[in-house]
mmCIF file of C-alpha atoms in Angstrom:
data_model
loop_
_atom_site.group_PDB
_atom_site.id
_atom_site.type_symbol
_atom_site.label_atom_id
_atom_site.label_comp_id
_atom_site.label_asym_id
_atom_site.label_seq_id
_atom_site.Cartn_x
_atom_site.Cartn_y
_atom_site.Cartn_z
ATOM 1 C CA UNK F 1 0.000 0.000 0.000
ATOM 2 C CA UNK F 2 0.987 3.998 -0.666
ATOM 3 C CA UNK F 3 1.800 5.446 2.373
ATOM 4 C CA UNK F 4 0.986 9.299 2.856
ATOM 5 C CA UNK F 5 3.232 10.982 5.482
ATOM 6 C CA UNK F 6 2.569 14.970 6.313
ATOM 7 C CA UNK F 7 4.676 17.638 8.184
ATOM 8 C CA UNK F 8 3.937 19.384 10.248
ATOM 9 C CA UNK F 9 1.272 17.592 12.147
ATOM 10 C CA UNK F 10 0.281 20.985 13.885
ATOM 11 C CA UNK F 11 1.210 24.654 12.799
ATOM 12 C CA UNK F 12 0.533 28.026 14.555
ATOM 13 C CA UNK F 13 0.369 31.051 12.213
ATOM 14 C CA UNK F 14 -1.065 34.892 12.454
ATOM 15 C CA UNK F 15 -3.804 36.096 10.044
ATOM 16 C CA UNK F 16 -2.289 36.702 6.934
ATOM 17 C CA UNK F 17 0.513 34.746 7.117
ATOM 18 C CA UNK F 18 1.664 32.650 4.570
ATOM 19 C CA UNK F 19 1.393 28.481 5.859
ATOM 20 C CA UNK F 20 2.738 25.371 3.466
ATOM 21 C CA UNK F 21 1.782 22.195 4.708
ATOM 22 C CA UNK F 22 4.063 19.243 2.939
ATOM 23 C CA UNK F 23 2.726 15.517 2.133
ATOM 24 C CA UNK F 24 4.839 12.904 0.659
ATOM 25 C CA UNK F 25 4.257 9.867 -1.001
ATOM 26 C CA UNK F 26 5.655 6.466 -0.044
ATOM 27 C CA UNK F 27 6.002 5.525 -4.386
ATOM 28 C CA UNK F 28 4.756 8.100 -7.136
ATOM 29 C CA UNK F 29 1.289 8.849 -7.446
ATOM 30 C CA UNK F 30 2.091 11.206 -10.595
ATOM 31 C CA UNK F 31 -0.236 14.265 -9.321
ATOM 32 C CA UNK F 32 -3.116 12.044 -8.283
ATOM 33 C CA UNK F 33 -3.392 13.458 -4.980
ATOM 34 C CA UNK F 34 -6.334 15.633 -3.002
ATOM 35 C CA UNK F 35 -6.077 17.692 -0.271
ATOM 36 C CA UNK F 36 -9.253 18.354 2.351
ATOM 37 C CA UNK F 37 -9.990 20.206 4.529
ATOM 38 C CA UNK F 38 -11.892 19.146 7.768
ATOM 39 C CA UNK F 39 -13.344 21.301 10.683
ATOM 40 C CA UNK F 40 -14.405 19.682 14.325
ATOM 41 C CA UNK F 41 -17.621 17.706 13.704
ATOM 42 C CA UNK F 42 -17.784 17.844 10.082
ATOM 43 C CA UNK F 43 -17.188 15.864 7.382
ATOM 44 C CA UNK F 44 -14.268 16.874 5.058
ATOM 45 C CA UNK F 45 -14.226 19.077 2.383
ATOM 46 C CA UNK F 46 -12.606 19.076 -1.153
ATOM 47 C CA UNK F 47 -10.043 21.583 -1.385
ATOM 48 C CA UNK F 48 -7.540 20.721 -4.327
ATOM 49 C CA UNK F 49 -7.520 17.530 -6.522
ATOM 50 C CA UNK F 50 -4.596 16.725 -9.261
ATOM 51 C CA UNK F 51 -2.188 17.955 -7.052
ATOM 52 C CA UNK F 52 -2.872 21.811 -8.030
ATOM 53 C CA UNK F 53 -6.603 22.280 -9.023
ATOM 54 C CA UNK F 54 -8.489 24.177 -6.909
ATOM 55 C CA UNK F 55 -12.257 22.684 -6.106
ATOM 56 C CA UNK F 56 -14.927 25.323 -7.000
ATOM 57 C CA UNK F 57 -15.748 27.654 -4.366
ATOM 58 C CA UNK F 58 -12.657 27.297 -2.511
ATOM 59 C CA UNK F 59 -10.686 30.967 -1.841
ATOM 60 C CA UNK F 60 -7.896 31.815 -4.125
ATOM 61 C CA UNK F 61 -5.901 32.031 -1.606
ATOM 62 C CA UNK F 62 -5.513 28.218 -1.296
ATOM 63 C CA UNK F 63 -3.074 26.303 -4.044
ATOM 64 C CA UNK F 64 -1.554 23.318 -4.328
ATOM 65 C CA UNK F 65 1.603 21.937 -5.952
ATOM 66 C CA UNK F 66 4.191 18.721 -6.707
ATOM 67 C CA UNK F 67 4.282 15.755 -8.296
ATOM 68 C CA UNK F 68 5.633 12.479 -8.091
ATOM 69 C CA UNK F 69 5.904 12.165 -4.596
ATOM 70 C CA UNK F 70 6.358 15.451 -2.803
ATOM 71 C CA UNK F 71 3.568 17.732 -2.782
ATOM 72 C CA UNK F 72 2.582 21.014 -0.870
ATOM 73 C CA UNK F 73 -0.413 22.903 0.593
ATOM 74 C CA UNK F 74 -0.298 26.680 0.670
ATOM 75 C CA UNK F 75 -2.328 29.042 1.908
ATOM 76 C CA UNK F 76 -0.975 32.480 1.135
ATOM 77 C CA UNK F 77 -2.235 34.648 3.422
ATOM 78 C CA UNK F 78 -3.813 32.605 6.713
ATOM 79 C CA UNK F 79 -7.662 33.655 7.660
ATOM 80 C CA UNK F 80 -9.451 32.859 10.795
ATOM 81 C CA UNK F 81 -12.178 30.449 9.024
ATOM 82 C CA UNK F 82 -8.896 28.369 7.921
ATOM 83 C CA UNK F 83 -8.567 27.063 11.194
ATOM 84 C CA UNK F 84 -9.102 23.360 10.368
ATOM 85 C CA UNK F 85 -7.081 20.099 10.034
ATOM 86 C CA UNK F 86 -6.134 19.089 6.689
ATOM 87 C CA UNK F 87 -5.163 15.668 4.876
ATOM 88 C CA UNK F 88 -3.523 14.577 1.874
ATOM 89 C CA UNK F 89 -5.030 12.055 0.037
ATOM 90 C CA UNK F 90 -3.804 9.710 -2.985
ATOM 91 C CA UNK F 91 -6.095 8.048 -5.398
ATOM 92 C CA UNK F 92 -3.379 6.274 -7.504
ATOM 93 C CA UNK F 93 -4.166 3.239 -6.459
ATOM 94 C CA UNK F 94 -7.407 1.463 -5.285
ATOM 95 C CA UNK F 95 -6.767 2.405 -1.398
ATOM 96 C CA UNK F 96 -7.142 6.023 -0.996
ATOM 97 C CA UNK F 97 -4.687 6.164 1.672
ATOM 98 C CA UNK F 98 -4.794 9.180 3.753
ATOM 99 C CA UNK F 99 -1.871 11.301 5.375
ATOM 100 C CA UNK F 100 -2.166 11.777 8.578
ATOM 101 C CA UNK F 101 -3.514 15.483 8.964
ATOM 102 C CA UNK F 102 -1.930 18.443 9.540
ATOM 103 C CA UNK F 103 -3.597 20.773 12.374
ATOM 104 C CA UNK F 104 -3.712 24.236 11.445
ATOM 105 C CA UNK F 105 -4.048 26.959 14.420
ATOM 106 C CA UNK F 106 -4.492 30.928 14.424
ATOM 107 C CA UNK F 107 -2.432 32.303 16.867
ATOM 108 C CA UNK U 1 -28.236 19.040 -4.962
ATOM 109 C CA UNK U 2 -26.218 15.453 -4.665
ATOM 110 C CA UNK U 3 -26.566 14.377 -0.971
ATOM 111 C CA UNK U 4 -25.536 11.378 1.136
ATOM 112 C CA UNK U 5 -27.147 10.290 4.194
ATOM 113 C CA UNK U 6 -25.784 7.506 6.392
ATOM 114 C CA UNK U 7 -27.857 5.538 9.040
ATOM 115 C CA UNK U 8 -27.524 2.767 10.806
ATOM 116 C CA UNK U 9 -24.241 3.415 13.664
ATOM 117 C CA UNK U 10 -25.245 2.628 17.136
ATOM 118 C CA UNK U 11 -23.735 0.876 20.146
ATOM 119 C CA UNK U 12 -22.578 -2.398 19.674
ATOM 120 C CA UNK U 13 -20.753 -4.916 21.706
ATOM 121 C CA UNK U 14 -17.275 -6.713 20.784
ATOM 122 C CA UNK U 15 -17.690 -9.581 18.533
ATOM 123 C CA UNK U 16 -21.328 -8.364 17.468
ATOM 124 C CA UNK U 17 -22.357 -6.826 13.971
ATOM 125 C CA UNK U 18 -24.061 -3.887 12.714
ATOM 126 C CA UNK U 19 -25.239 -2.858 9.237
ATOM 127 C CA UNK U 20 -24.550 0.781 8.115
ATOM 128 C CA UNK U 21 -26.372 2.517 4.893
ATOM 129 C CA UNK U 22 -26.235 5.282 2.814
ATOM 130 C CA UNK U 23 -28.521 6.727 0.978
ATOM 131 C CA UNK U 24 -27.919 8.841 -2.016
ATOM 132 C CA UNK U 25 -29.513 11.552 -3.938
ATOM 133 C CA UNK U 26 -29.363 14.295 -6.116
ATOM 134 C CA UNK U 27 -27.012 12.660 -8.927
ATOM 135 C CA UNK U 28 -27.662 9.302 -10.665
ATOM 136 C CA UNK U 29 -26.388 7.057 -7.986
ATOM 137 C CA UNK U 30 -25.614 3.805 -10.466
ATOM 138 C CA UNK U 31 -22.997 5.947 -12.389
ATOM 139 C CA UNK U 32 -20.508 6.544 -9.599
ATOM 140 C CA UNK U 33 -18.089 4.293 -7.666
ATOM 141 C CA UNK U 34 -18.603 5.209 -3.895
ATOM 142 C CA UNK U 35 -16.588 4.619 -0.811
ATOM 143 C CA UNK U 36 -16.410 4.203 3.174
ATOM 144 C CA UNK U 37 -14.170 6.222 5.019
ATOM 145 C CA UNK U 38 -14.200 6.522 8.794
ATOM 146 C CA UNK U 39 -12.265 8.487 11.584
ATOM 147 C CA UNK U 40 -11.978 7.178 14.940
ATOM 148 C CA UNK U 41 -12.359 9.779 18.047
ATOM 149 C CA UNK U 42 -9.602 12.527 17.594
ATOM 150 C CA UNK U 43 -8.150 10.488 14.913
ATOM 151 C CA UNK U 44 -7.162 10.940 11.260
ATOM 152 C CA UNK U 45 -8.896 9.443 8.574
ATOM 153 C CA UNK U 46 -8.677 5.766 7.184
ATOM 154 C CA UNK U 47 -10.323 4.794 4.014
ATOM 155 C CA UNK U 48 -12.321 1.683 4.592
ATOM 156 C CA UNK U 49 -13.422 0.221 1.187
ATOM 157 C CA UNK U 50 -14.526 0.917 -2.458
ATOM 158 C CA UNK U 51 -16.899 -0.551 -4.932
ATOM 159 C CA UNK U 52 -17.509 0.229 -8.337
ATOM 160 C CA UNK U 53 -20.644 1.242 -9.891
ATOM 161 C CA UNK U 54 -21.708 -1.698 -10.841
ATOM 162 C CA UNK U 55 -20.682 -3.736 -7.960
ATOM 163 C CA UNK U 56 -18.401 -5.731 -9.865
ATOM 164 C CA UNK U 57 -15.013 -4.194 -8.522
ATOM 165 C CA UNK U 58 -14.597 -4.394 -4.732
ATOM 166 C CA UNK U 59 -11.759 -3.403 -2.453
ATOM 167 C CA UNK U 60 -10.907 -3.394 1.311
ATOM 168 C CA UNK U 61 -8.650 -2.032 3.411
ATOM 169 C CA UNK U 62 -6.555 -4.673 5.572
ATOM 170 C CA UNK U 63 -7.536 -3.646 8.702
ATOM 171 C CA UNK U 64 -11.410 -4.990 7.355
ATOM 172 C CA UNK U 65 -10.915 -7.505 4.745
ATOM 173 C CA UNK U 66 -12.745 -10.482 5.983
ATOM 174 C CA UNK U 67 -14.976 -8.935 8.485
ATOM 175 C CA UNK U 68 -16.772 -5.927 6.317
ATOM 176 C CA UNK U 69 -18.383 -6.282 3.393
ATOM 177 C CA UNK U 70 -19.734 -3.630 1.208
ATOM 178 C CA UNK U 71 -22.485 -3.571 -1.351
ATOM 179 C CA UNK U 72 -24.976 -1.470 -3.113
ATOM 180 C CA UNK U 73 -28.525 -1.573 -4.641
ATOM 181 C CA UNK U 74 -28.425 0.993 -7.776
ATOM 182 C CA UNK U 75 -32.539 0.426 -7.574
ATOM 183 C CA UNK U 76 -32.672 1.645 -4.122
ATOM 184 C CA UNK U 77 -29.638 4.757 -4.610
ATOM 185 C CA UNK U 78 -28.324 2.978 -1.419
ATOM 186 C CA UNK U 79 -25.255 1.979 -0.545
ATOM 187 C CA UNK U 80 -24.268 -0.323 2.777
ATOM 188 C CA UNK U 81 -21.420 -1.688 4.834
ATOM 189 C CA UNK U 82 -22.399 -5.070 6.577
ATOM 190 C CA UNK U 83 -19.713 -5.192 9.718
ATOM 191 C CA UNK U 84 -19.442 -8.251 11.527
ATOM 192 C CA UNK U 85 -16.925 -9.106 14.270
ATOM 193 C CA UNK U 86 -16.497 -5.777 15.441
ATOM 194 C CA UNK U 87 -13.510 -4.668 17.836
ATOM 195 C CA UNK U 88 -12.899 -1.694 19.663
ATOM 196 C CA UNK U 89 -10.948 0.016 17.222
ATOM 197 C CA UNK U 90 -13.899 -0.436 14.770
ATOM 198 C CA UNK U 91 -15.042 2.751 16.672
ATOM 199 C CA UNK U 92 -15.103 5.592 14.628
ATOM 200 C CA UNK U 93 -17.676 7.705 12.423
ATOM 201 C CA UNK U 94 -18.067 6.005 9.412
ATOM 202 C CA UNK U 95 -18.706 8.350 6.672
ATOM 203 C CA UNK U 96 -19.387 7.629 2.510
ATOM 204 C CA UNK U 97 -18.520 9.540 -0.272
ATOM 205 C CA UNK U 98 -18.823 9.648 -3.854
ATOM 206 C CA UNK U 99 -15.477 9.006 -5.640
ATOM 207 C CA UNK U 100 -14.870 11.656 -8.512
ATOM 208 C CA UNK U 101 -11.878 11.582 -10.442
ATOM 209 C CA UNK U 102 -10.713 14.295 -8.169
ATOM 210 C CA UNK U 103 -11.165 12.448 -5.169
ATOM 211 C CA UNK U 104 -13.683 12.661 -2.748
ATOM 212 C CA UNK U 105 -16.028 15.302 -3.217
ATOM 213 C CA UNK U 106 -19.204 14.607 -1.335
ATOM 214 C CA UNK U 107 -19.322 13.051 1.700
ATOM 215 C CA UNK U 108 -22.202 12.317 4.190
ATOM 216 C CA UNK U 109 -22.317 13.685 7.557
ATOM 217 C CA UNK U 110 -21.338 10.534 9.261
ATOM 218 C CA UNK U 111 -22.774 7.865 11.658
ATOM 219 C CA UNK U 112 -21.286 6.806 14.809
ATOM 220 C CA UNK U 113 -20.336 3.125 15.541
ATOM 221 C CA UNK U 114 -19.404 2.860 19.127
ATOM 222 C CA UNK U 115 -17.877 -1.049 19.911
ATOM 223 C CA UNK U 116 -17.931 -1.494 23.570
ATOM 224 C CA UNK U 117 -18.950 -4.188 26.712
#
């Protein structure tokens, strides 16, 4: 199985900072990989797919990169409602393995 | 508006079984693969299984294969996850999703499975 590992698994950052959240891949996925985005007691949410699209409806300010098996998150300038944890996710293969989250806090 | 509504979770003791459902709506429900994903109590998440529109294609995850098995009825828009032996770290909120080919993007709200004495 593809194994999803993601650092940091907690960040702090001010409002309008800029925050990169890393996932790597334990073989290459090419750029089939998703990143959601999950608040407390919701489901997750679609946020990028194919590495680098952006779902519809999601702020500009969220973008997504790599290929392979490295791949980042960024959020270029950090808002309060992006308080949330986030996962990578790779549909390569058949089992959609899952990083292990990334926790991002406002300070 | 494509929706997904899972039923079924409950308390259930070690050993014991439990069927979970989803129903679906809002999109024509026989053209899509679907999955299960769940997400234990302050945990991460951990895809649980896949099957493909028709049925024909089925896949588990290891920490499952044998015990859960997943279906669908394309009549009924309704897909289900029959769990049997269940163990304590079966606890989670089990949630299913449509698979897109951009991933995941619709999900239900979730229903609680809670395996305890």
């Amino acid at each position: 199985d593809i194994q999803m590992t993601q650092s940091p698994s907690t960040l702090s950052a001010s409002v309008g900072d800029r925050v990169t959240i890393t996932c790597r891949a334990s073989q290459s996925i090419s750029s089939w990989l998703a990143w959601y985005q999950q608040k407390p007691g919701k489901a997750p949410k679609l946020v990028i797919y194919k590495a680098s699209s952006v779902e519809s409806g999601v702020p500009s300010r969220f973008s997504g990169s790599g290929s392979g098996t490295e791949f980042t998150l960024t959020i270029s300038s950090l808002q309060p409602e992006d308080s949330a944890t986030y996962y990578c996710q790779q549909y390569n293969s058949f089992s959609r393995t899952f990083g292990q989250g990334t926790k991002v806090e406002i300070k | 508006e494509v929706q997904l509504v899972e039923s079924g979770g409950g308390l259930v003791q070690p050993g014991g079984s439990l069927r979970l459902s989803c129903a679906a709506s809002g999109f024509t429900f026989s053209s899509y693969e679907v999955s299960w994903v769940r997400q234990a109590p302050g945990k991460g998440l951990e895809w649980v299984s896949f099957i493909s529109s028709s049925g024909s294609t089925i896949y588990y995850a290891d920490s499952v294969k044998g015990r859960f098995t997943i279906s669908r009825d394309n009549a009924k828009n309704s897909l289900y996850l029959q769990m049997n032996s269940l163990r304590a770290e079966d606890t989670a909120v089990y949630y299913c999703a449509r698979v897109d080919s951009s991933g995941f993007a619709y999900w239900g709200q979730g229903t609680l499975v809670t395996v305890s004495s």
